[in-house]
């Protein structure tokens, strides 16, 4: 005969197993929902300067328009979005600099248009790799679910060649 503690342990483990299975099925169902986000990001102004650290620094302004409401479903906790500048140099094949970020807590906040945004973080190269280089500006987001895996996506590119001189 089983003791009351053994029976309580069996009931507890059975309920934990059911909750785990429910979370797994819920996560799979949330991933099957279609997403059609619309994103437009574009450079507005580019001013290249030499920073106080003797490196290239770009003072930029950009426009951002996004409708990420289709990314939200019942399993979405929040979205972490970031505007990233990507470019290549001879020293590094891939350079990514986050210039602006924001947290979207709800579906109602997922549709927005902002013009003339200035970066929260400097677009600065460790050397002189920004001059006359192609720089791509794009929006990336990190999907944070209530249950399941974190996923990353990106959309909306604008490629510009930066000026040759300061």
mmCIF file of C-alpha atoms in Angstrom:
data_model
loop_
_atom_site.group_PDB
_atom_site.id
_atom_site.type_symbol
_atom_site.label_atom_id
_atom_site.label_comp_id
_atom_site.label_asym_id
_atom_site.label_seq_id
_atom_site.Cartn_x
_atom_site.Cartn_y
_atom_site.Cartn_z
ATOM 1 C CA UNK A 1 0.000 0.000 0.000
ATOM 2 C CA UNK A 2 1.270 3.472 -0.866
ATOM 3 C CA UNK A 3 1.662 6.110 1.781
ATOM 4 C CA UNK A 4 -0.175 9.473 1.503
ATOM 5 C CA UNK A 5 3.105 11.220 0.581
ATOM 6 C CA UNK A 6 3.718 8.805 -2.296
ATOM 7 C CA UNK A 7 0.187 9.363 -3.594
ATOM 8 C CA UNK A 8 0.594 13.127 -3.298
ATOM 9 C CA UNK A 9 3.893 12.870 -5.208
ATOM 10 C CA UNK A 10 2.199 10.886 -8.002
ATOM 11 C CA UNK A 11 -0.617 13.410 -8.333
ATOM 12 C CA UNK A 12 1.863 16.297 -8.355
ATOM 13 C CA UNK A 13 4.108 14.699 -10.998
ATOM 14 C CA UNK A 14 1.095 13.809 -13.159
ATOM 15 C CA UNK A 15 -0.126 17.428 -13.062
ATOM 16 C CA UNK A 16 3.358 18.769 -13.865
ATOM 17 C CA UNK A 17 3.512 16.408 -16.858
ATOM 18 C CA UNK A 18 0.112 17.605 -18.077
ATOM 19 C CA UNK A 19 1.153 21.264 -17.769
ATOM 20 C CA UNK A 20 4.381 20.591 -19.679
ATOM 21 C CA UNK A 21 2.483 18.840 -22.486
ATOM 22 C CA UNK A 22 -0.059 21.658 -22.605
ATOM 23 C CA UNK A 23 2.739 24.254 -22.868
ATOM 24 C CA UNK A 24 4.432 22.295 -25.654
ATOM 25 C CA UNK A 25 1.214 21.979 -27.691
ATOM 26 C CA UNK A 26 0.373 25.643 -27.091
ATOM 27 C CA UNK A 27 3.817 26.706 -28.332
ATOM 28 C CA UNK A 28 3.491 24.609 -31.495
ATOM 29 C CA UNK A 29 0.031 26.052 -32.203
ATOM 30 C CA UNK A 30 1.313 29.628 -31.729
ATOM 31 C CA UNK A 31 4.139 29.008 -34.214
ATOM 32 C CA UNK A 32 1.641 27.855 -36.856
ATOM 33 C CA UNK A 33 -0.175 31.204 -36.921
ATOM 34 C CA UNK A 34 0.765 33.274 -40.016
ATOM 35 C CA UNK A 35 2.754 36.491 -39.661
ATOM 36 C CA UNK A 36 2.728 39.361 -42.157
ATOM 37 C CA UNK A 37 4.653 42.228 -40.586
ATOM 38 C CA UNK A 38 5.151 45.399 -42.607
ATOM 39 C CA UNK A 39 8.300 47.421 -41.994
ATOM 40 C CA UNK A 40 9.868 50.403 -43.725
ATOM 41 C CA UNK A 41 13.110 51.909 -42.473
ATOM 42 C CA UNK A 42 15.136 54.533 -44.323
ATOM 43 C CA UNK A 43 18.001 56.936 -43.812
ATOM 44 C CA UNK A 44 16.955 60.569 -43.615
ATOM 45 C CA UNK A 45 20.274 62.309 -42.944
ATOM 46 C CA UNK A 46 23.902 61.101 -42.794
ATOM 47 C CA UNK A 47 26.726 63.177 -41.332
ATOM 48 C CA UNK A 48 30.117 61.505 -41.032
ATOM 49 C CA UNK A 49 32.562 62.890 -38.444
ATOM 50 C CA UNK A 50 35.788 61.879 -36.765
ATOM 51 C CA UNK A 51 34.987 60.998 -33.163
ATOM 52 C CA UNK A 52 36.996 62.011 -30.109
ATOM 53 C CA UNK A 53 38.348 58.434 -30.094
ATOM 54 C CA UNK A 54 39.972 59.023 -33.532
ATOM 55 C CA UNK A 55 37.521 56.736 -35.341
ATOM 56 C CA UNK A 56 34.702 57.146 -37.851
ATOM 57 C CA UNK A 57 31.360 58.118 -36.367
ATOM 58 C CA UNK A 58 28.126 58.644 -38.277
ATOM 59 C CA UNK A 59 25.482 60.981 -36.948
ATOM 60 C CA UNK A 60 22.340 59.786 -38.677
ATOM 61 C CA UNK A 61 18.605 60.361 -38.674
ATOM 62 C CA UNK A 62 16.167 57.780 -39.948
ATOM 63 C CA UNK A 63 12.465 57.163 -40.508
ATOM 64 C CA UNK A 64 10.736 54.059 -39.211
ATOM 65 C CA UNK A 65 7.272 52.758 -39.972
ATOM 66 C CA UNK A 66 6.150 49.333 -38.753
ATOM 67 C CA UNK A 67 3.053 47.230 -38.323
ATOM 68 C CA UNK A 68 4.079 44.263 -36.179
ATOM 69 C CA UNK A 69 0.568 43.530 -34.900
ATOM 70 C CA UNK A 70 0.419 40.244 -36.829
ATOM 71 C CA UNK A 71 3.436 38.995 -34.864
ATOM 72 C CA UNK A 72 1.387 39.193 -31.660
ATOM 73 C CA UNK A 73 -0.753 36.213 -30.675
ATOM 74 C CA UNK A 74 -2.051 34.844 -27.395
ATOM 75 C CA UNK A 75 1.434 33.498 -26.526
ATOM 76 C CA UNK A 76 3.321 36.768 -27.070
ATOM 77 C CA UNK A 77 4.606 38.483 -23.954
ATOM 78 C CA UNK A 78 6.411 41.343 -25.713
ATOM 79 C CA UNK A 79 8.623 42.258 -28.667
ATOM 80 C CA UNK A 80 12.064 43.796 -28.352
ATOM 81 C CA UNK A 81 12.759 45.740 -31.541
ATOM 82 C CA UNK A 82 16.037 47.289 -32.636
ATOM 83 C CA UNK A 83 17.290 49.243 -35.617
ATOM 84 C CA UNK A 84 20.640 47.831 -36.692
ATOM 85 C CA UNK A 85 23.293 49.222 -39.039
ATOM 86 C CA UNK A 86 25.277 46.516 -40.853
ATOM 87 C CA UNK A 87 28.411 46.936 -42.937
ATOM 88 C CA UNK A 88 31.607 45.140 -43.971
ATOM 89 C CA UNK A 89 35.206 46.212 -43.543
ATOM 90 C CA UNK A 90 38.518 44.661 -44.498
ATOM 91 C CA UNK A 91 39.150 43.772 -40.853
ATOM 92 C CA UNK A 92 35.679 42.352 -40.113
ATOM 93 C CA UNK A 93 33.399 40.591 -42.536
ATOM 94 C CA UNK A 94 30.308 41.478 -40.515
ATOM 95 C CA UNK A 95 29.768 44.555 -38.382
ATOM 96 C CA UNK A 96 26.434 45.138 -36.649
ATOM 97 C CA UNK A 97 25.709 48.220 -34.576
ATOM 98 C CA UNK A 98 22.411 48.668 -32.722
ATOM 99 C CA UNK A 99 21.502 52.346 -33.055
ATOM 100 C CA UNK A 100 17.986 52.359 -31.576
ATOM 101 C CA UNK A 101 15.814 49.960 -29.571
ATOM 102 C CA UNK A 102 12.363 49.796 -28.027
ATOM 103 C CA UNK A 103 10.087 47.332 -26.213
ATOM 104 C CA UNK A 104 6.572 46.744 -27.550
ATOM 105 C CA UNK A 105 4.438 45.371 -24.706
ATOM 106 C CA UNK A 106 1.109 44.895 -26.508
ATOM 107 C CA UNK A 107 -0.548 44.464 -29.885
ATOM 108 C CA UNK A 108 -2.023 47.964 -29.688
ATOM 109 C CA UNK A 109 1.492 49.475 -29.563
ATOM 110 C CA UNK A 110 2.789 47.361 -32.457
ATOM 111 C CA UNK A 111 1.723 49.761 -35.208
ATOM 112 C CA UNK A 112 3.679 53.020 -35.317
ATOM 113 C CA UNK A 113 5.362 55.584 -37.541
ATOM 114 C CA UNK A 114 8.271 57.719 -36.403
ATOM 115 C CA UNK A 115 10.131 60.243 -38.524
ATOM 116 C CA UNK A 116 13.426 61.970 -37.900
ATOM 117 C CA UNK A 117 14.561 59.496 -35.240
ATOM 118 C CA UNK A 118 18.022 60.042 -33.841
ATOM 119 C CA UNK A 119 20.034 57.065 -32.617
ATOM 120 C CA UNK A 120 20.137 56.203 -28.933
ATOM 121 C CA UNK A 121 23.585 54.675 -29.490
ATOM 122 C CA UNK A 122 26.409 56.022 -31.663
ATOM 123 C CA UNK A 123 27.168 54.460 -35.013
ATOM 124 C CA UNK A 124 30.907 54.302 -34.529
ATOM 125 C CA UNK A 125 33.478 52.076 -36.238
ATOM 126 C CA UNK A 126 36.571 50.868 -34.398
ATOM 127 C CA UNK A 127 38.695 52.229 -37.223
ATOM 128 C CA UNK A 128 37.919 54.155 -40.377
ATOM 129 C CA UNK A 129 35.562 51.652 -42.024
ATOM 130 C CA UNK A 130 32.496 53.853 -42.457
ATOM 131 C CA UNK A 131 33.862 56.233 -45.094
ATOM 132 C CA UNK A 132 32.640 55.388 -48.638
ATOM 133 C CA UNK A 133 31.186 52.117 -47.359
ATOM 134 C CA UNK A 134 27.737 50.623 -47.977
ATOM 135 C CA UNK A 135 25.746 50.584 -44.739
ATOM 136 C CA UNK A 136 22.452 48.693 -44.429
ATOM 137 C CA UNK A 137 19.822 49.892 -41.970
ATOM 138 C CA UNK A 138 17.242 47.291 -40.926
ATOM 139 C CA UNK A 139 14.734 46.528 -38.176
ATOM 140 C CA UNK A 140 15.234 43.367 -36.120
ATOM 141 C CA UNK A 141 12.939 42.049 -33.448
ATOM 142 C CA UNK A 142 13.143 39.475 -30.696
ATOM 143 C CA UNK A 143 9.879 37.615 -30.089
ATOM 144 C CA UNK A 144 9.459 36.874 -26.369
ATOM 145 C CA UNK A 145 6.717 34.307 -25.748
ATOM 146 C CA UNK A 146 5.001 33.386 -22.508
ATOM 147 C CA UNK A 147 5.975 29.780 -23.209
ATOM 148 C CA UNK A 148 8.496 28.554 -25.746
ATOM 149 C CA UNK A 149 11.627 29.611 -27.562
ATOM 150 C CA UNK A 150 12.869 33.129 -28.260
ATOM 151 C CA UNK A 151 13.051 33.838 -31.976
ATOM 152 C CA UNK A 152 14.714 36.611 -33.971
ATOM 153 C CA UNK A 153 13.490 38.138 -37.242
ATOM 154 C CA UNK A 154 14.378 41.124 -39.395
ATOM 155 C CA UNK A 155 12.758 43.108 -42.185
ATOM 156 C CA UNK A 156 12.963 46.455 -43.996
ATOM 157 C CA UNK A 157 16.324 47.334 -45.522
ATOM 158 C CA UNK A 158 17.774 50.616 -46.693
ATOM 159 C CA UNK A 159 21.302 50.536 -48.164
ATOM 160 C CA UNK A 160 23.276 53.760 -48.494
ATOM 161 C CA UNK A 161 26.859 54.565 -49.362
ATOM 162 C CA UNK A 162 28.378 56.821 -46.723
ATOM 163 C CA UNK A 163 30.406 59.908 -47.791
ATOM 164 C CA UNK A 164 34.119 59.696 -48.562
ATOM 165 C CA UNK A 165 35.176 62.595 -46.357
ATOM 166 C CA UNK A 166 34.144 64.215 -43.126
#
